[in-house]
PDB file of C-alpha atoms in Angstrom:
ATOM      1  CA  ASP A  25      28.899   5.492  -2.663  1.00 41.00           C
ATOM      2  CA  ILE A  26      32.600   6.292  -2.621  1.00 42.00           C
ATOM      3  CA  ILE A  27      33.767   2.800  -1.663  1.00 46.00           C
ATOM      4  CA  GLY A  28      31.693   1.244  -4.443  1.00 48.00           C
ATOM      5  CA  ALA A  29      33.114   3.734  -6.948  1.00 43.00           C
ATOM      6  CA  LEU A  30      36.668   2.859  -5.924  1.00 45.00           C
ATOM      7  CA  LEU A  31      36.014  -0.871  -6.130  1.00 48.00           C
ATOM      8  CA  ASN A  32      34.299  -0.639  -9.519  1.00 49.00           C
ATOM      9  CA  GLY A  33      37.268   0.736 -11.400  1.00 51.00           C
ATOM     10  CA  ASP A  34      39.293  -0.839 -14.162  1.00 54.00           C
ATOM     11  CA  ALA A  35      42.388  -2.929 -13.545  1.00 58.00           C
ATOM     12  CA  LEU A  36      44.549  -4.124 -16.425  1.00 63.00           C
ATOM     13  CA  PRO A  37      47.373  -5.965 -14.668  1.00 61.00           C
ATOM     14  CA  ASP A  38      49.527  -7.212 -17.548  1.00 66.00           C
ATOM     15  CA  MET A  39      50.158  -4.573 -20.211  1.00 73.00           C
ATOM     16  CA  ALA A  40      53.295  -4.532 -22.376  1.00 81.00           C
ATOM     17  CA  THR A  41      54.707  -1.001 -22.152  1.00 87.00           C
ATOM     18  CA  GLU A  42      57.402   0.912 -24.028  1.00 91.00           C
ATOM     19  CA  GLY A  43      58.520   4.506 -23.759  1.00 92.00           C
ATOM     20  CA  GLU A  44      61.234   6.975 -22.860  1.00 93.00           C
ATOM     21  CA  VAL A  45      62.345   8.625 -19.680  1.00 90.00           C
ATOM     22  CA  VAL A  46      64.033  11.991 -20.141  1.00 92.00           C
ATOM     23  CA  ARG A  47      66.401  13.087 -17.401  1.00 89.00           C
ATOM     24  CA  ALA A  48      68.747  16.047 -17.625  1.00 92.00           C
ATOM     25  CA  GLY A  49      68.283  16.040 -21.415  1.00 93.00           C
ATOM     26  CA  GLU A  50      69.241  12.378 -21.759  1.00 94.00           C
ATOM     27  CA  ARG A  51      66.662  10.037 -23.323  1.00 94.00           C
ATOM     28  CA  LEU A  52      66.528   6.552 -21.831  1.00 92.00           C
ATOM     29  CA  PRO A  53      64.395   3.868 -23.518  1.00 93.00           C
ATOM     30  CA  VAL A  54      62.302   1.785 -21.119  1.00 91.00           C
ATOM     31  CA  SER A  55      60.135  -1.289 -21.576  1.00 90.00           C
ATOM     32  CA  GLY A  56      58.391  -3.778 -19.363  1.00 83.00           C
ATOM     33  CA  MET A  57      55.045  -4.847 -17.977  1.00 75.00           C
ATOM     34  CA  THR A  58      52.764  -2.339 -16.267  1.00 75.00           C
ATOM     35  CA  TRP A  59      49.572  -2.433 -14.247  1.00 67.00           C
ATOM     36  CA  HIS A  60      46.923   0.148 -15.115  1.00 67.00           C
ATOM     37  CA  ASP A  61      44.444   0.909 -12.358  1.00 63.00           C
ATOM     38  CA  HIS A  62      41.615   3.388 -12.716  1.00 60.00           C
ATOM     39  CA  GLN A  63      38.822   4.140 -10.280  1.00 58.00           C
ATOM     40  CA  ARG A  64      35.658   5.649 -11.672  1.00 54.00           C
ATOM     41  CA  GLY A  65      33.123   7.734  -9.871  1.00 53.00           C
ATOM     42  CA  ASP A  66      32.197  11.167  -8.668  1.00 51.00           C
ATOM     43  CA  PHE A  67      33.712  11.190  -5.205  1.00 52.00           C
ATOM     44  CA  ARG A  68      35.886  13.158  -2.835  1.00 56.00           C
ATOM     45  CA  VAL A  69      38.831  11.448  -1.190  1.00 58.00           C
ATOM     46  CA  THR A  70      38.911  13.757   1.817  1.00 60.00           C
ATOM     47  CA  GLY A  71      37.684  12.065   4.991  1.00 67.00           C
ATOM     48  CA  LEU A  72      38.452   8.639   3.540  1.00 77.00           C
ATOM     49  CA  LYS A  73      41.239   6.386   4.791  1.00 84.00           C
ATOM     50  CA  TRP A  74      42.475   3.507   2.673  1.00 85.00           C
ATOM     51  CA  ASP A  75      45.227   0.918   2.385  1.00 91.00           C
ATOM     52  CA  TRP A  76      45.682  -0.405  -1.154  1.00 90.00           C
ATOM     53  CA  PHE A  77      48.005  -3.321  -1.954  1.00 94.00           C
ATOM     54  CA  SER A  78      48.816  -4.298  -5.530  1.00 91.00           C
ATOM     55  CA  LEU A  79      50.744  -7.592  -5.455  1.00 94.00           C
ATOM     56  CA  ARG A  80      52.381  -9.013  -8.580  1.00 91.00           C
ATOM     57  CA  PHE A  81      53.883 -12.463  -8.180  1.00 92.00           C
ATOM     58  CA  ASP A  82      56.488 -14.027 -10.467  1.00 86.00           C
ATOM     59  CA  LYS A  83      54.452 -17.243 -10.777  1.00 79.00           C
ATOM     60  CA  GLU A  84      51.700 -18.045 -13.298  1.00 76.00           C
ATOM     61  CA  GLN A  85      50.521 -14.463 -13.975  1.00 80.00           C
ATOM     62  CA  LEU A  86      49.212 -14.173 -10.401  1.00 89.00           C
ATOM     63  CA  TYR A  87      48.127 -10.633  -9.512  1.00 89.00           C
ATOM     64  CA  ILE A  88      46.312  -9.618  -6.358  1.00 90.00           C
ATOM     65  CA  MET A  89      44.721  -6.271  -5.578  1.00 88.00           C
ATOM     66  CA  LEU A  90      43.587  -5.710  -1.978  1.00 90.00           C
ATOM     67  CA  PHE A  91      41.750  -2.792  -0.362  1.00 87.00           C
ATOM     68  CA  ASN A  92      40.960  -1.736   3.189  1.00 85.00           C
ATOM     69  CA  PHE A  93      38.709   1.352   3.349  1.00 82.00           C
ATOM     70  CA  ASP A  94      37.503   3.316   6.341  1.00 81.00           C
ATOM     71  CA  GLN A  95      34.968   6.086   5.829  1.00 73.00           C
ATOM     72  CA  ASN A  96      33.553   7.739   8.914  1.00 72.00           C
ATOM     73  CA  GLY A  97      34.345   4.683  11.052  1.00 72.00           C
ATOM     74  CA  ALA A  98      32.784   2.144   8.639  1.00 73.00           C
ATOM     75  CA  SER A  99      35.432  -0.341   7.485  1.00 81.00           C
ATOM     76  CA  VAL A 100      35.218  -2.357   4.269  1.00 82.00           C
ATOM     77  CA  SER A 101      37.788  -4.701   2.759  1.00 85.00           C
ATOM     78  CA  SER A 102      37.748  -6.257  -0.683  1.00 85.00           C
ATOM     79  CA  GLY A 103      39.928  -7.119  -3.632  1.00 87.00           C
ATOM     80  CA  THR A 104      40.565  -9.421  -6.555  1.00 86.00           C
ATOM     81  CA  VAL A 105      42.869 -12.328  -7.330  1.00 89.00           C
ATOM     82  CA  THR A 106      43.742 -12.759 -11.002  1.00 86.00           C
ATOM     83  CA  LEU A 107      45.371 -16.022 -12.143  1.00 87.00           C
ATOM     84  CA  GLN A 108      45.977 -16.615 -15.850  1.00 83.00           C
ATOM     85  CA  GLY A 109      43.362 -13.943 -16.638  1.00 78.00           C
ATOM     86  CA  ARG A 110      40.643 -15.486 -14.413  1.00 84.00           C
ATOM     87  CA  THR A 111      39.483 -13.259 -11.546  1.00 84.00           C
ATOM     88  CA  MET A 112      38.171 -14.250  -8.114  1.00 86.00           C
ATOM     89  CA  GLN A 113      36.661 -11.828  -5.609  1.00 88.00           C
ATOM     90  CA  VAL A 114      38.341 -11.329  -2.228  1.00 90.00           C
ATOM     91  CA  ALA A 115      35.853 -11.022   0.638  1.00 88.00           C
ATOM     92  CA  ARG A 116      38.130 -10.019   3.502  1.00 89.00           C
ATOM     93  CA  VAL A 117      41.612  -8.551   3.928  1.00 92.00           C
ATOM     94  CA  GLU A 118      43.750  -8.244   7.025  1.00 92.00           C
ATOM     95  CA  ALA A 119      46.903  -6.120   7.019  1.00 93.00           C
ATOM     96  CA  ARG A 120      49.062  -5.776  10.125  1.00 94.00           C
ATOM     97  CA  ALA A 121      52.058  -3.463  10.155  1.00 95.00           C
ATOM     98  CA  ARG A 122      55.353  -4.555  11.681  1.00 96.00           C
ATOM     99  CA  ASP A 123      56.782  -1.042  11.727  1.00 96.00           C
ATOM    100  CA  ARG A 124      55.917   2.644  11.398  1.00 95.00           C
ATOM    101  CA  VAL A 125      57.488   5.649   9.700  1.00 93.00           C
ATOM    102  CA  ARG A 126      57.005   9.307  10.683  1.00 91.00           C
ATOM    103  CA  THR A 127      57.074  11.917   7.918  1.00 88.00           C
ATOM    104  CA  ARG A 128      58.645  15.370   8.151  1.00 84.00           C
ATOM    105  CA  THR A 129      55.172  16.754   8.815  1.00 83.00           C
ATOM    106  CA  GLY A 130      54.539  14.338  11.704  1.00 88.00           C
ATOM    107  CA  ILE A 131      52.132  11.889  10.026  1.00 90.00           C
ATOM    108  CA  VAL A 132      52.748   8.292  11.120  1.00 93.00           C
ATOM    109  CA  TYR A 133      52.208   5.569   8.491  1.00 93.00           C
ATOM    110  CA  PRO A 134      52.290   1.812   9.029  1.00 94.00           C
ATOM    111  CA  ILE A 135      54.890   0.011   6.910  1.00 93.00           C
ATOM    112  CA  GLU A 136      56.167  -3.555   6.413  1.00 95.00           C
ATOM    113  CA  TRP A 137      52.911  -5.498   6.451  1.00 96.00           C
ATOM    114  CA  ASP A 138      51.733  -9.042   7.041  1.00 97.00           C
ATOM    115  CA  VAL A 139      48.734  -9.438   4.749  1.00 96.00           C
ATOM    116  CA  ALA A 140      46.114 -12.191   4.499  1.00 95.00           C
ATOM    117  CA  ALA A 141      43.204 -12.494   2.057  1.00 94.00           C
ATOM    118  CA  TRP A 142      40.069 -14.645   2.200  1.00 92.00           C
ATOM    119  CA  THR A 143      37.500 -15.505  -0.460  1.00 85.00           C
ATOM    120  CA  GLU A 144      33.778 -16.019   0.247  1.00 78.00           C
ATOM    121  CA  GLY A 145      32.882 -19.155   2.144  1.00 76.00           C
ATOM    122  CA  GLN A 146      36.359 -19.677   3.610  1.00 74.00           C
ATOM    123  CA  PRO A 147      36.226 -18.105   7.081  1.00 72.00           C
ATOM    124  CA  ASP A 148      39.024 -20.141   8.662  1.00 84.00           C
ATOM    125  CA  THR A 149      41.790 -20.527   6.102  1.00 90.00           C
ATOM    126  CA  PRO A 150      42.942 -17.554   4.037  1.00 94.00           C
ATOM    127  CA  LEU A 151      43.657 -17.971   0.365  1.00 93.00           C
ATOM    128  CA  LEU A 152      47.061 -16.339   0.795  1.00 94.00           C
ATOM    129  CA  ARG A 153      49.401 -14.940   3.418  1.00 97.00           C
ATOM    130  CA  ALA A 154      52.109 -12.482   2.381  1.00 97.00           C
ATOM    131  CA  HIS A 155      54.772 -10.190   3.792  1.00 98.00           C
ATOM    132  CA  VAL A 156      55.147  -6.825   2.024  1.00 97.00           C
ATOM    133  CA  THR A 157      58.346  -4.798   2.551  1.00 97.00           C
ATOM    134  CA  PRO A 158      58.945  -1.252   1.241  1.00 96.00           C
ATOM    135  CA  VAL A 159      61.996  -0.794  -0.977  1.00 95.00           C
ATOM    136  CA  LEU A 160      62.428   2.611   0.733  1.00 92.00           C
ATOM    137  CA  ARG A 161      60.842   3.549   4.043  1.00 90.00           C
ATOM    138  CA  ASP A 162      60.323   7.210   3.102  1.00 87.00           C
ATOM    139  CA  GLN A 163      57.977   7.135   0.084  1.00 88.00           C
ATOM    140  CA  TYR A 164      55.731   9.895   1.391  1.00 86.00           C
ATOM    141  CA  VAL A 165      53.960  12.242  -1.037  1.00 83.00           C
ATOM    142  CA  SER A 166      52.830  15.681   0.090  1.00 80.00           C
ATOM    143  CA  SER A 167      50.101  17.284  -2.005  1.00 75.00           C
ATOM    144  CA  LEU A 168      48.420  20.672  -2.075  1.00 74.00           C
ATOM    145  CA  VAL A 169      45.416  19.314  -3.985  1.00 72.00           C
ATOM    146  CA  MET A 170      44.884  15.795  -2.612  1.00 70.00           C
ATOM    147  CA  PRO A 171      45.372  14.471   0.913  1.00 72.00           C
ATOM    148  CA  ASP A 172      48.958  13.522   1.765  1.00 79.00           C
ATOM    149  CA  TYR A 173      49.762   9.853   1.355  1.00 84.00           C
ATOM    150  CA  TRP A 174      52.441   7.170   1.546  1.00 90.00           C
ATOM    151  CA  GLU A 175      52.857   5.409  -1.776  1.00 91.00           C
ATOM    152  CA  GLY A 176      55.625   3.246  -3.044  1.00 91.00           C
ATOM    153  CA  LEU A 177      57.356   0.227  -4.491  1.00 92.00           C
ATOM    154  CA  CYS A 178      57.692  -2.847  -2.286  1.00 95.00           C
ATOM    155  CA  THR A 179      58.771  -6.472  -2.480  1.00 96.00           C
ATOM    156  CA  VAL A 180      56.415  -9.293  -1.521  1.00 97.00           C
ATOM    157  CA  GLN A 181      56.898 -12.856  -0.331  1.00 97.00           C
ATOM    158  CA  GLY A 182      53.895 -15.055   0.183  1.00 95.00           C
ATOM    159  CA  VAL A 183      52.536 -18.536   0.632  1.00 96.00           C
ATOM    160  CA  VAL A 184      49.393 -19.985  -0.901  1.00 95.00           C
ATOM    161  CA  CYS A 185      47.189 -21.416   1.872  1.00 95.00           C
ATOM    162  CA  ARG A 186      44.501 -22.932  -0.391  1.00 92.00           C
ATOM    163  CA  THR A 187      45.161 -24.258  -3.900  1.00 91.00           C
ATOM    164  CA  LEU A 188      44.500 -21.757  -6.689  1.00 88.00           C
ATOM    165  CA  ALA A 189      43.446 -23.124 -10.078  1.00 85.00           C
ATOM    166  CA  ALA A 190      42.488 -21.451 -13.366  1.00 81.00           C
ATOM    167  CA  SER A 191      42.728 -22.224 -17.076  1.00 78.00           C
ATOM    168  CA  GLY A 192      44.471 -25.547 -16.450  1.00 84.00           C
ATOM    169  CA  VAL A 193      47.100 -23.944 -14.215  1.00 86.00           C
ATOM    170  CA  GLU A 194      47.371 -24.764 -10.532  1.00 90.00           C
ATOM    171  CA  VAL A 195      49.270 -23.035  -7.749  1.00 92.00           C
ATOM    172  CA  PRO A 196      49.168 -25.609  -4.930  1.00 93.00           C
ATOM    173  CA  ALA A 197      48.661 -24.924  -1.249  1.00 94.00           C
ATOM    174  CA  GLY A 198      52.063 -24.424   0.357  1.00 95.00           C
ATOM    175  CA  ALA A 199      53.592 -22.829  -2.758  1.00 95.00           C
ATOM    176  CA  ASN A 200      56.026 -20.042  -1.889  1.00 96.00           C
ATOM    177  CA  LEU A 201      55.677 -16.879  -3.953  1.00 95.00           C
ATOM    178  CA  GLN A 202      57.895 -13.858  -4.590  1.00 96.00           C
ATOM    179  CA  GLY A 203      57.260 -10.674  -6.485  1.00 95.00           C
ATOM    180  CA  THR A 204      56.836  -6.940  -6.392  1.00 93.00           C
ATOM    181  CA  ALA A 205      54.122  -4.823  -4.865  1.00 94.00           C
ATOM    182  CA  TYR A 206      52.881  -1.282  -4.876  1.00 92.00           C
ATOM    183  CA  VAL A 207      51.192   0.126  -1.786  1.00 94.00           C
ATOM    184  CA  GLU A 208      49.173   3.305  -1.284  1.00 91.00           C
ATOM    185  CA  LEU A 209      48.035   4.612   2.111  1.00 92.00           C
ATOM    186  CA  THR A 210      46.011   7.726   2.772  1.00 87.00           C
ATOM    187  CA  GLY A 211      43.871   9.194   5.531  1.00 86.00           C
ATOM    188  CA  TYR A 212      46.490   8.842   8.272  1.00 86.00           C
ATOM    189  CA  GLU A 213      46.806  12.606   8.786  1.00 80.00           C
ATOM    190  CA  ARG A 214      43.829  12.624  11.181  1.00 69.00           C
TER     191      ARG A 214
END
């Protein structure tokens, strides 16, 4: 199914990257760390609503990818937490918007989110709580081929609610986290 195809993609969260950006004939060298995400499957994205949060924290190579999907009224949430290369599955995601933005075409998107993520067997206490803030409110993309969507760079501040441990590294409960995020929202045009 479409949700399974989206969840079974490839994520490579910590790739060294070098290249050039050409603007107005000027070549600018760039380098840094990038996150490659690729969904595999034979699916159509029309009729599907999703919220995708890619959180990259400055501490201990901690990367979190969270999804909320809604297809024909059936909601599914999932994701992964990667710490020092070890991955844990996220069982439930909650994302509540503090604000909204209206595009030129009248679509209203939620922005500035409070996000929480739970792993299996932990119904009461989330693994993490975070606040995600867009760098720019208007990061709307209009497309003739794909559905319109809001997609953009954000900052993230979070707190670990349950200790995370992997490969001899521990991020204790109560640890405050900061980093960058990338958010993609689609299906709000309905």
